[in-house]
Coordinates of C-alpha atoms and ligand atoms in Angstrom, one line a residue:
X257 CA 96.9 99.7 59.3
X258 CA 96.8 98.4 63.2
X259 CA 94.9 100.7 65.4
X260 CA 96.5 102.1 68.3
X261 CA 95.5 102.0 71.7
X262 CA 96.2 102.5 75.3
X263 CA 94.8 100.1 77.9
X264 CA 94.3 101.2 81.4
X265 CA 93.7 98.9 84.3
X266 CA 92.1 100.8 87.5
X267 CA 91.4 99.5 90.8
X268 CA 87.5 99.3 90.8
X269 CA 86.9 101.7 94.0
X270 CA 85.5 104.8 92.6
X271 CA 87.9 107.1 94.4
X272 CA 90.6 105.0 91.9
X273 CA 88.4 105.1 88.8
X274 CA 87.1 108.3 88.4
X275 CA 90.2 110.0 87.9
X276 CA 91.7 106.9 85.1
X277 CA 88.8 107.3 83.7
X278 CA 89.7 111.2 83.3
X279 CA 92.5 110.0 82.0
X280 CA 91.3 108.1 79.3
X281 CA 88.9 110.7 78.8
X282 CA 92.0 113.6 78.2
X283 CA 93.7 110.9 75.7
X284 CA 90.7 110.1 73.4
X285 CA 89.8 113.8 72.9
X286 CA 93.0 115.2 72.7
X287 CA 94.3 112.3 70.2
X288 CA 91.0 110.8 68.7
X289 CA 92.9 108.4 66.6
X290 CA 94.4 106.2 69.9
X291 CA 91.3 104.5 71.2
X292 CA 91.0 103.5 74.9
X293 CA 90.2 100.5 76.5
X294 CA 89.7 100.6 80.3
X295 CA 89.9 96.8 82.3
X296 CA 87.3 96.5 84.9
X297 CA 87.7 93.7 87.9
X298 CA 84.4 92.8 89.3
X299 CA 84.8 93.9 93.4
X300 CA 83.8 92.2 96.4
X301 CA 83.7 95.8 98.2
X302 CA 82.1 99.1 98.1
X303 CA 82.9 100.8 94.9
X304 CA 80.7 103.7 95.4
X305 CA 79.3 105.1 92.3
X306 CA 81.0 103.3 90.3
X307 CA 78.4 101.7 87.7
X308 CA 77.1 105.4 87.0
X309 CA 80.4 106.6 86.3
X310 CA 80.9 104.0 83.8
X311 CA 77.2 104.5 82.5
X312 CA 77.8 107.8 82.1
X313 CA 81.2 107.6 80.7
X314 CA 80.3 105.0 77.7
X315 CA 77.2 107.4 76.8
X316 CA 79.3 110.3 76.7
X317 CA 82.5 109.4 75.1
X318 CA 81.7 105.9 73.2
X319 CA 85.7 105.6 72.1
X320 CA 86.1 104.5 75.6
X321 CA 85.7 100.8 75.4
X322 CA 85.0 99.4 79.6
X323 CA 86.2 95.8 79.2
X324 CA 84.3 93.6 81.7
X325 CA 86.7 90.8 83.1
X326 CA 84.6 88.1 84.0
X327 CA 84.4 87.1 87.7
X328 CA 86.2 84.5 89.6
X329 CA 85.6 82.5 92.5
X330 CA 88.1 83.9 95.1
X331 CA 90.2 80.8 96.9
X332 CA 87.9 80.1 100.2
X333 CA 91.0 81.5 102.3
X334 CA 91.1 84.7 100.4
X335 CA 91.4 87.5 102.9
X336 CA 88.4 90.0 103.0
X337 CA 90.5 92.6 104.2
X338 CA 90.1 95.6 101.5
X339 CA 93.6 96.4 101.1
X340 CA 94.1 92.3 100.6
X341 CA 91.7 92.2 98.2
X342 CA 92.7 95.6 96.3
X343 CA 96.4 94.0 95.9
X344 CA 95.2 90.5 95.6
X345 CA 92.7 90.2 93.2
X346 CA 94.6 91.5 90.4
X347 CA 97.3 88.6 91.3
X348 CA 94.2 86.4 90.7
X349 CA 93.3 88.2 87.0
X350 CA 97.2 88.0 85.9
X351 CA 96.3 85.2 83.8
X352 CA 92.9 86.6 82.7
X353 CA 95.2 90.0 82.4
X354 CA 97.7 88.1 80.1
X355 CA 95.4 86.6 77.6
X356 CA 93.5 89.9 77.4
X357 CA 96.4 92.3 76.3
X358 CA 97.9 89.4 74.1
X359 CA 94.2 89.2 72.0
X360 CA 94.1 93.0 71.8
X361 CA 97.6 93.1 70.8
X362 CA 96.4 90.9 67.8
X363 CA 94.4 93.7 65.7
X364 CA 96.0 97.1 67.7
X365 CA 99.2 98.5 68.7
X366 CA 99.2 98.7 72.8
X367 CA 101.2 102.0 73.1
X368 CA 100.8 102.0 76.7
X369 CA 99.4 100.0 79.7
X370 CA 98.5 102.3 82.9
X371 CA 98.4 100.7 86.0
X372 CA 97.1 102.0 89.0
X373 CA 99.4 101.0 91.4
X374 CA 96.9 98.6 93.4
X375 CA 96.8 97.0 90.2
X376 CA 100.9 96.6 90.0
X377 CA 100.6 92.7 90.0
X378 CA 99.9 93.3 85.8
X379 CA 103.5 94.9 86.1
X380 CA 104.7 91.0 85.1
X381 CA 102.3 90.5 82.7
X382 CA 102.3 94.0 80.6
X383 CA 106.5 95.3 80.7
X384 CA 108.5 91.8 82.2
X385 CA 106.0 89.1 79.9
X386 CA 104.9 90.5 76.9
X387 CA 107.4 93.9 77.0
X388 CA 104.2 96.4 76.2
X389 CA 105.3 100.0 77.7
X390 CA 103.8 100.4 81.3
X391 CA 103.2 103.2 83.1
X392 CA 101.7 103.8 86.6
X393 CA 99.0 106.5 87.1
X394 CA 99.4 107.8 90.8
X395 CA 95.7 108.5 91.8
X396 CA 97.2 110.8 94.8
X397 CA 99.7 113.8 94.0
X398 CA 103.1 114.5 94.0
X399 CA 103.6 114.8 97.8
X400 CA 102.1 111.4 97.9
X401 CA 104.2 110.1 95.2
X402 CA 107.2 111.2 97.2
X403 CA 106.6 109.4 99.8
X404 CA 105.6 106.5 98.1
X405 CA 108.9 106.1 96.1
X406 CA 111.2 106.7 99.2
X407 CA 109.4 104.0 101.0
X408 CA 111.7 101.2 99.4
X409 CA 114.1 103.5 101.2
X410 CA 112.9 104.0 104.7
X411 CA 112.7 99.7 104.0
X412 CA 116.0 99.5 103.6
X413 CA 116.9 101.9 106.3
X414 CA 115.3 100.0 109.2
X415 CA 114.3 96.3 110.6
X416 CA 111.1 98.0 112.9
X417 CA 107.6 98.3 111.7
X418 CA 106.5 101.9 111.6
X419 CA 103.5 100.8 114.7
X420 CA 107.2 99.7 116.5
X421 CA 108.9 103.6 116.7
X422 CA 107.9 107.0 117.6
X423 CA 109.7 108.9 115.2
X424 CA 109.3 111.6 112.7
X425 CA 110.8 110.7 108.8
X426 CA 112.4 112.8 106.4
X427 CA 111.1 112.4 103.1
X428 CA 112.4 114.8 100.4
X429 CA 110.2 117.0 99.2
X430 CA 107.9 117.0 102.0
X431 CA 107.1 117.8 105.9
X432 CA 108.5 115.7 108.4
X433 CA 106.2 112.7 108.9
X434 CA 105.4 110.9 112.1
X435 CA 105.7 106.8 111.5
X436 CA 102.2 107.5 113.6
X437 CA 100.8 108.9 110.3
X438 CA 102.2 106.1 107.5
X439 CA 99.5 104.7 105.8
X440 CA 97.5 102.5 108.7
X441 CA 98.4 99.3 106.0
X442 CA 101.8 99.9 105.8
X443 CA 102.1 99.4 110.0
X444 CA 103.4 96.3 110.4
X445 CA 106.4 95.3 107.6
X446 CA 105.3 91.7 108.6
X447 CA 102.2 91.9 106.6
X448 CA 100.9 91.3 103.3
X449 CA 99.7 94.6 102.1
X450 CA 103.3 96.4 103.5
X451 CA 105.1 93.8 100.9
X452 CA 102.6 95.1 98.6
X453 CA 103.3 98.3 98.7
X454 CA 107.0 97.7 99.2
X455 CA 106.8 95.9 95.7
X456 CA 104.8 98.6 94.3
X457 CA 107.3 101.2 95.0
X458 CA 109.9 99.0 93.6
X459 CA 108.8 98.3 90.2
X460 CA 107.2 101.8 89.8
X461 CA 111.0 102.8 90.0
X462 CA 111.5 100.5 86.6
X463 CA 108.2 101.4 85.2
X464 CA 108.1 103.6 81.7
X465 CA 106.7 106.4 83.4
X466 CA 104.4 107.8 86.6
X467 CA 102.3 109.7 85.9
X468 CA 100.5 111.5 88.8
X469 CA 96.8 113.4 89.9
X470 CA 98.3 117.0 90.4
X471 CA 100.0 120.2 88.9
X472 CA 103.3 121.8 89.6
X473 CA 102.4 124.8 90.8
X474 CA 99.9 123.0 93.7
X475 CA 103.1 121.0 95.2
X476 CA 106.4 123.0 94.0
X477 CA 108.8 121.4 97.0
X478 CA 107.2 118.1 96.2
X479 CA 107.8 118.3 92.3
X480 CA 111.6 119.9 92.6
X481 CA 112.3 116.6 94.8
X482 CA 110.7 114.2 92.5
X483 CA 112.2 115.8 89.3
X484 CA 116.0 115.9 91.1
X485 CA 115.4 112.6 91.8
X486 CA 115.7 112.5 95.9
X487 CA 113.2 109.8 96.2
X488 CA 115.1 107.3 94.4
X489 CA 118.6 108.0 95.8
X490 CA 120.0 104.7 95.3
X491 CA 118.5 104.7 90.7
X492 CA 117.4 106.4 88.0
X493 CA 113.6 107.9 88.4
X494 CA 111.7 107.6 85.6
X495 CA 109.7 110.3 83.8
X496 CA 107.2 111.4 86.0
X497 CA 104.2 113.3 84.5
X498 CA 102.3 115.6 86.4
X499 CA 99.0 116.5 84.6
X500 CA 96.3 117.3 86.4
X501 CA 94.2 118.1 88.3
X502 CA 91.9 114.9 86.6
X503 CA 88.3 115.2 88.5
X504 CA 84.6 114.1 87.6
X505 CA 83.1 117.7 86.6
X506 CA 79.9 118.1 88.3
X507 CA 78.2 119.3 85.8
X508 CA 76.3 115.7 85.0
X509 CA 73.9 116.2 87.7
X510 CA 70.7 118.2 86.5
X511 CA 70.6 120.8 89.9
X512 CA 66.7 120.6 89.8
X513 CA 66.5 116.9 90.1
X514 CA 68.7 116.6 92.9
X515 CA 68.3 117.8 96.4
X516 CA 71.1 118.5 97.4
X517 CA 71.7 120.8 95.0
X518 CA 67.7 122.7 95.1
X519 CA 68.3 122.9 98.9
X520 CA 71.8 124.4 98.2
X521 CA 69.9 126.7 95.2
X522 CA 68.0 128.8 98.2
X523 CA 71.1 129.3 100.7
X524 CA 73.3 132.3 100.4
X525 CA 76.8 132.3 98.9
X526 CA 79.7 131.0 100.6
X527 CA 77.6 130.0 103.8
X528 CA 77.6 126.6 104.5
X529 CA 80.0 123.6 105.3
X530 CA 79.7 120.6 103.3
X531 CA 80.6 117.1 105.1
X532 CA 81.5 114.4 103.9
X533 CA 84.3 111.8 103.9
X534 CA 84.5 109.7 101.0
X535 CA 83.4 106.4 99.6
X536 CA 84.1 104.5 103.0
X537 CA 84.1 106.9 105.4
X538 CA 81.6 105.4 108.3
X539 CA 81.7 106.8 112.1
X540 CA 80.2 105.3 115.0
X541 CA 77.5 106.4 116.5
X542 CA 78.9 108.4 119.5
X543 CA 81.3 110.1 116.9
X544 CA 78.2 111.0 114.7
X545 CA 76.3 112.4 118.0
X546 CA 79.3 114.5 118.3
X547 CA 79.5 115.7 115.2
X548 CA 76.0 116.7 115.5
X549 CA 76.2 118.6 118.6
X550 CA 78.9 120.8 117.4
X551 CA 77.4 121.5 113.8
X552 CA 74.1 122.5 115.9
X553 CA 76.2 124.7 118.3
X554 CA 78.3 126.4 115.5
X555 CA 74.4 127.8 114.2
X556 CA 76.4 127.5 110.7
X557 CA 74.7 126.4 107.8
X558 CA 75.2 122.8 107.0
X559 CA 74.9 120.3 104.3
X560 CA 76.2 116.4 105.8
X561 CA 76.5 113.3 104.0
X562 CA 76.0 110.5 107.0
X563 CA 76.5 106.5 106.2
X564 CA 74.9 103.7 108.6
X565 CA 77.7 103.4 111.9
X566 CA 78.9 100.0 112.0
X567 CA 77.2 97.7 114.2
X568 CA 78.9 97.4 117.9
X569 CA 78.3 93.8 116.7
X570 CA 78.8 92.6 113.4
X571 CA 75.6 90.2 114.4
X572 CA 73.6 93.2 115.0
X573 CA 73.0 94.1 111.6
X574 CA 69.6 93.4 110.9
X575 CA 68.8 95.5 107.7
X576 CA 71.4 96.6 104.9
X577 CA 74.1 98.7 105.4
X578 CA 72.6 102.2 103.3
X579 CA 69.3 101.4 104.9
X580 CA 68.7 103.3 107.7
X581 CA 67.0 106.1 109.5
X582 CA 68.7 109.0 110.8
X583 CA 66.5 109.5 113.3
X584 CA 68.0 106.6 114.8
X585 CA 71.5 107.5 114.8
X586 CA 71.5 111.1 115.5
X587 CA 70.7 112.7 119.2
X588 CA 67.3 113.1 119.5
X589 CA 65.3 116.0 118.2
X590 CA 68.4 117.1 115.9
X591 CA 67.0 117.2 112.5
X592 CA 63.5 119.0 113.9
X593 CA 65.7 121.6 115.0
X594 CA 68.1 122.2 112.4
X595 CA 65.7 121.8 109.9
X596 CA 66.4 125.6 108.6
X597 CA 69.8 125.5 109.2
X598 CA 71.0 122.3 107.5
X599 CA 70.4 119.6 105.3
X600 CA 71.4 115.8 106.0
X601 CA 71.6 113.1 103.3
X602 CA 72.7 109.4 103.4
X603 CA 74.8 107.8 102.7
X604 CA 76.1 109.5 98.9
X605 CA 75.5 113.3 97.5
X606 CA 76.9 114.7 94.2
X607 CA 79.9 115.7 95.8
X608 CA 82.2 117.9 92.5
X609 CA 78.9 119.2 92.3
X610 CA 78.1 120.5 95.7
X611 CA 81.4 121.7 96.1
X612 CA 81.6 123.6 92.7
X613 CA 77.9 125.5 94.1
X614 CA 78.5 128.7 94.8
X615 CA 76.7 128.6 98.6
X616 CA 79.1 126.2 99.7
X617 CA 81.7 127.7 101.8
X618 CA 83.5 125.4 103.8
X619 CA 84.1 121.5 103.8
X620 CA 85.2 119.3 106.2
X621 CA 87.1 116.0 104.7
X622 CA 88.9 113.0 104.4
X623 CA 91.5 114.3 102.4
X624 CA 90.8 111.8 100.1
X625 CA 92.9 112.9 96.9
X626 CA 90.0 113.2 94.5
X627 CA 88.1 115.3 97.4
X628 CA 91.2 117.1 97.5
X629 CA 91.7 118.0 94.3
X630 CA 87.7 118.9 94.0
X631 CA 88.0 121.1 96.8
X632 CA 91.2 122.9 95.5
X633 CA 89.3 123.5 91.8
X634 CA 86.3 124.4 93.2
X635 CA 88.6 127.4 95.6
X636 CA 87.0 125.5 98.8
X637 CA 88.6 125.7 101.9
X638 CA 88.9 122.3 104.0
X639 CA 89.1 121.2 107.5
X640 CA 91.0 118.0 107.3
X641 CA 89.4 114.7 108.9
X642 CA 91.9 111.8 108.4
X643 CA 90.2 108.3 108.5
X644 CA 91.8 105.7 106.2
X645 CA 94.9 104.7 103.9
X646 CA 97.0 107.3 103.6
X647 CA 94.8 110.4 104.5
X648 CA 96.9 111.1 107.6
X649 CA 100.2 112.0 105.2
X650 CA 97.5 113.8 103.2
X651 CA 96.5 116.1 106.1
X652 CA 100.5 116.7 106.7
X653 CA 100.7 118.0 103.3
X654 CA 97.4 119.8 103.0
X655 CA 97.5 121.4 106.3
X656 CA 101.8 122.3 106.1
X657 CA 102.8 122.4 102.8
X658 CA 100.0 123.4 100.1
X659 CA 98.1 125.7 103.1
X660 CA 94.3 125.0 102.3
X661 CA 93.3 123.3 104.8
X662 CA 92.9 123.8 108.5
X663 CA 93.6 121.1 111.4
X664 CA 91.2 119.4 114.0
X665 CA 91.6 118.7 117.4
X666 CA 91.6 114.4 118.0
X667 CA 92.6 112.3 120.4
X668 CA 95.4 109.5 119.3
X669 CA 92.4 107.2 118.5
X670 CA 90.4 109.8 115.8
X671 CA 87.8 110.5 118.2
X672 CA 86.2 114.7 117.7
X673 CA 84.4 116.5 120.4
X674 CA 81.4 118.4 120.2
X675 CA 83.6 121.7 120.9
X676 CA 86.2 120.9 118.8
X677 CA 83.6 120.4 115.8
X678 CA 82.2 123.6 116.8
X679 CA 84.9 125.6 117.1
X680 CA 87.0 124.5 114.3
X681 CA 83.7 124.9 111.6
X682 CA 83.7 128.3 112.7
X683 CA 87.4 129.7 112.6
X684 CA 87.1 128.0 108.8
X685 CA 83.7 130.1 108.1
X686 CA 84.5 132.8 109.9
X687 CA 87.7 133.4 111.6
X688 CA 91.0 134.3 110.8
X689 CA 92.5 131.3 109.8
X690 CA 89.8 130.6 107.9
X691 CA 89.9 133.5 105.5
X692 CA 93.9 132.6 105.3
X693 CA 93.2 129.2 103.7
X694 CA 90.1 130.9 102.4
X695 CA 92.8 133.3 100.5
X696 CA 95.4 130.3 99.6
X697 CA 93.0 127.8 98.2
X698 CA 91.4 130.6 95.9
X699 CA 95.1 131.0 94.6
X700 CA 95.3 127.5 93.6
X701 CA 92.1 127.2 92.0
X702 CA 93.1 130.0 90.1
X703 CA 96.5 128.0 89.2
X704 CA 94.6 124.9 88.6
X705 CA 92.3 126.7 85.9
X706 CA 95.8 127.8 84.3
X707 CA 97.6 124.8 84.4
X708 CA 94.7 122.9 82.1
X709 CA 94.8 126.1 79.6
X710 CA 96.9 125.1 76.6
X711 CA 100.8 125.8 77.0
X712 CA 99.8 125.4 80.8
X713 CA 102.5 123.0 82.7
X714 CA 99.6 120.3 82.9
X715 CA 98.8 120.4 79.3
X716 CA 102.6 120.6 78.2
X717 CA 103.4 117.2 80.3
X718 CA 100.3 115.4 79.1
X719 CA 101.8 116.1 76.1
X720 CA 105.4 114.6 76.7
X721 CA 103.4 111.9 77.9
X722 CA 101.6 111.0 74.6
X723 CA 104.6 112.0 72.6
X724 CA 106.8 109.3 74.6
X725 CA 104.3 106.8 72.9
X726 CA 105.8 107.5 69.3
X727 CA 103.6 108.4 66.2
X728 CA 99.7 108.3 67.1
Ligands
LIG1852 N1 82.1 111.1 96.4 C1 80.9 111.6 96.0 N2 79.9 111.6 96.9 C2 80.0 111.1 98.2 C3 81.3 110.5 98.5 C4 82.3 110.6 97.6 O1 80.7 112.1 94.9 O2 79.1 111.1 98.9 C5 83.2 111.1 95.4 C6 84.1 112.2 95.6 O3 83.7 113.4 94.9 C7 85.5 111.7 95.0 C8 85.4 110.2 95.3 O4 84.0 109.9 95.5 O5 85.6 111.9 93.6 C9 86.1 109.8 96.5 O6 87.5 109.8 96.2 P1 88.6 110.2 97.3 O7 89.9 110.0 96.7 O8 88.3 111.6 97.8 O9 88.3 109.3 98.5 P2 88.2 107.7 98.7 O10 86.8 107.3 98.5 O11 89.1 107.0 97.6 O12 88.7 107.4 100.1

């Protein structure tokens, strides 16, 4: 008898990987008989940790098969843009893509391909060429995914770019959003990565299913909207499946190996405010200084992941990019006198670790998704610091709708004062505010525990999932 299996095909940045990989994780040990086989693109960008996920991951759970594609010489005109080359050089593997399913498909039943939706150039190859099932896993949550479907909308709506109006949108299913806070590479319709996304949002609309990083009861408006099917007015919306929340545990990491986690070991519960921003979050130097003068000032207890500032001139760069010295970049005399107070780390720390500690009281992020979600398991209350993609609808939706995360003062170009560091750490440690979120995000950890439980609304739609696949 054929074997079945399910390919996924991630977008090699970690903040896109380590929740597939979740996902092909939940699939294998929840139906041991459907094997998995995860496509990996070599990337000509920062992936983060990517190769010790994947270490990790084929060590721990050896079903999962991590197929290597091999590389390919990008065209000398290829744009180095990230989001260019996280659309783009899956339109380069499409061939590469083609002949891969179609070998597999010789000794094993492909029940499903799951695209991440940077990866959507594979739509043509896996559902319109060779008719395989295909389903797109949303690596954000259901607010997100409302406002991803309804942008083929908003495109049909209007002729002007978003960076051309000054206008707030109404999306179903979640806060007004000013065209200010659109993803930064959706701006300008002109462009390639808007016709990307535009594409995306199209075919996810004829896709098998989406299936999406969140649970119902973390984004109820959002999920009432998706389910009635307001963000496809003018279609059907396919299934969407709503079965997380998928995040790296953080229990990989041995605590007495790590520093992070020993310096974290002698601090007292719920004390101190963890920063960091991601796999590409970089500030520049007067930003950092900033930062530093207002954690100082606060006298809160601090743990701060800090990357090398870009160079004022790309020239500049004399060493590589992770290695630096802090001493260099931070006001002078900073780490001397903090040294009791906080800790500061370079460039990477265990993050689903750190935040699942029990000293760790407050965090101040991206809103990435998978920080998101982390934070939300882990009952930590955020202070939301947009900086990329689409982390400025994220902070609308964390801040307004799902309540766990507080709001800091910027001016219109992202720039943070001292005070405004300093004042905003502390209302989230120890003011008001702070305990509300404090109070709301405990709530949803509590629901995302439940939701995972069997019979839980997670569990019950992984399983409509897996059943839409037939007999396995
Ligand atoms: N991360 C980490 N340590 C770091 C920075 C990031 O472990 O120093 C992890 C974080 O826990 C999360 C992922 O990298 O799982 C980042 O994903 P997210 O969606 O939050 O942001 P992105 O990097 O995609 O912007």
């Amino acid at each position: 008898m054929e074997s079945a299996k399910v390919v996924l095909y991630p977008s090699p940045g970690i903040g896109h990987l380590v929740s597939m990989v979740e996902l092909g994780k939940l699939i294998n040990t929840r139906h041991p008989s459907l094997s998995v086989t995860i496509l990996i693109i070599p990337a000509p960008f920062e992936t983060g940790s990517t190769d010790e996920c994947i270490t990790s991951v084929s060590v721990s759970t050896p079903a999962i098969t991590f197929h290597h594609l091999p590389a390919i010489a990008l065209p000398p005109d290829f744009s180095s843009e990230f989001i260019d080359l996280a659309f783009g050089l899956p339109e380069l593997y499409n061939p590469t893509v083609h002949n891969t399913l179609a070998a597999i498909s010789e000794t094993s039943t492909i029940k499903a391909v799951i695209l991440d939706f940077f990866s959507n150039a594979a739509f043509r190859v896996s559902k319109l060429g060779l008719k395989i099932p295909t389903y797109y896993f949303y690596t954000s949550g259901a607010s997100g995914l409302c406002s991803f479907l309804y942008f083929t909308t908003i495109h049909k709506t209007t002729t002007k770019s978003f960076k051309d109006v000054d206008i707030f949108f109404d999306i179903p299913g979640v806060p007004p959003i000013h065209s200010s806070d659109m993803p930064s590479d959706m701006f300008d319709r002109e462009t390639n990565s808007y016709k990307n996304f535009i594409d995306t949002s199209a075919n996810m609309a004829k896709s098998s299913g989406i299936i999406a990083n969140s649970f119902a009861g973390l984004e109820e408006r959002a999920v009432k909207a998706l389910r009635d099917g307001n963000c496809i007015p003018d279609g059907p919306t396919p299934p969407i499946y709503l079965i997380g929340p998928l995040i790296a545990g953080g229990n990989q990491v041995d605590p007495n190996e790590n520093e992070c986690l020993r310096w974290l070991n002698s601090q007292p519960a719920k004390s101190v405010v963890f920063l960091c921003f991601g796999s590409m979050g970089v500030f520049k130097k007067p930003q950092l200084k900033e930062m530093a003068i207002g954690l100082e000032k606060s006298r809160l207890r601090f743990l701060w992941v800090v990357r090398n500032p870009p160079p004022e001139d790309e020239n500049e760069r004399t060493s590589s990019a992770k290695d630096f010295s802090l001493e260099d970049i931070l006001p002078q005399g900073f780490l001397a006198r903090t040294v009791d107070k906080g800790l500061v780390v370079k460039n990477w720390a265990p993050q689903p670790a750190i935040l699942s500690h029990d000293s760790v009281g407050g965090f101040v992020s991206h809103c990435g998704w998978n920080s998101s979600l982390e934070a939300v398991v882990a009952g930590v209350p955020m202070v939301a610091w947009p900086l990329y993609a689409e982390q400025k609808m994220n902070k609308v939706y964390l801040v307004q709708e799902i309540k766990v995360a507080l709001s800091l003062k910027m001016s219109t170009e992202g720039f943070v004062t001292a005070e405004a560091v300093e004042e905003t750490v502390k209302v989230l440690m120890q003011g008001e505010q702070g305990a509300v979120v404090r109070q709301r995000v405990s709530q949803m950890s509590k629901r995302a525990k439940a939701t995972l439980e069997d019979g839980g609304s997670s569990r019950v739609e992984f399983n409509k999932l897996t059943e839409s696949w037939g007999n396995i």
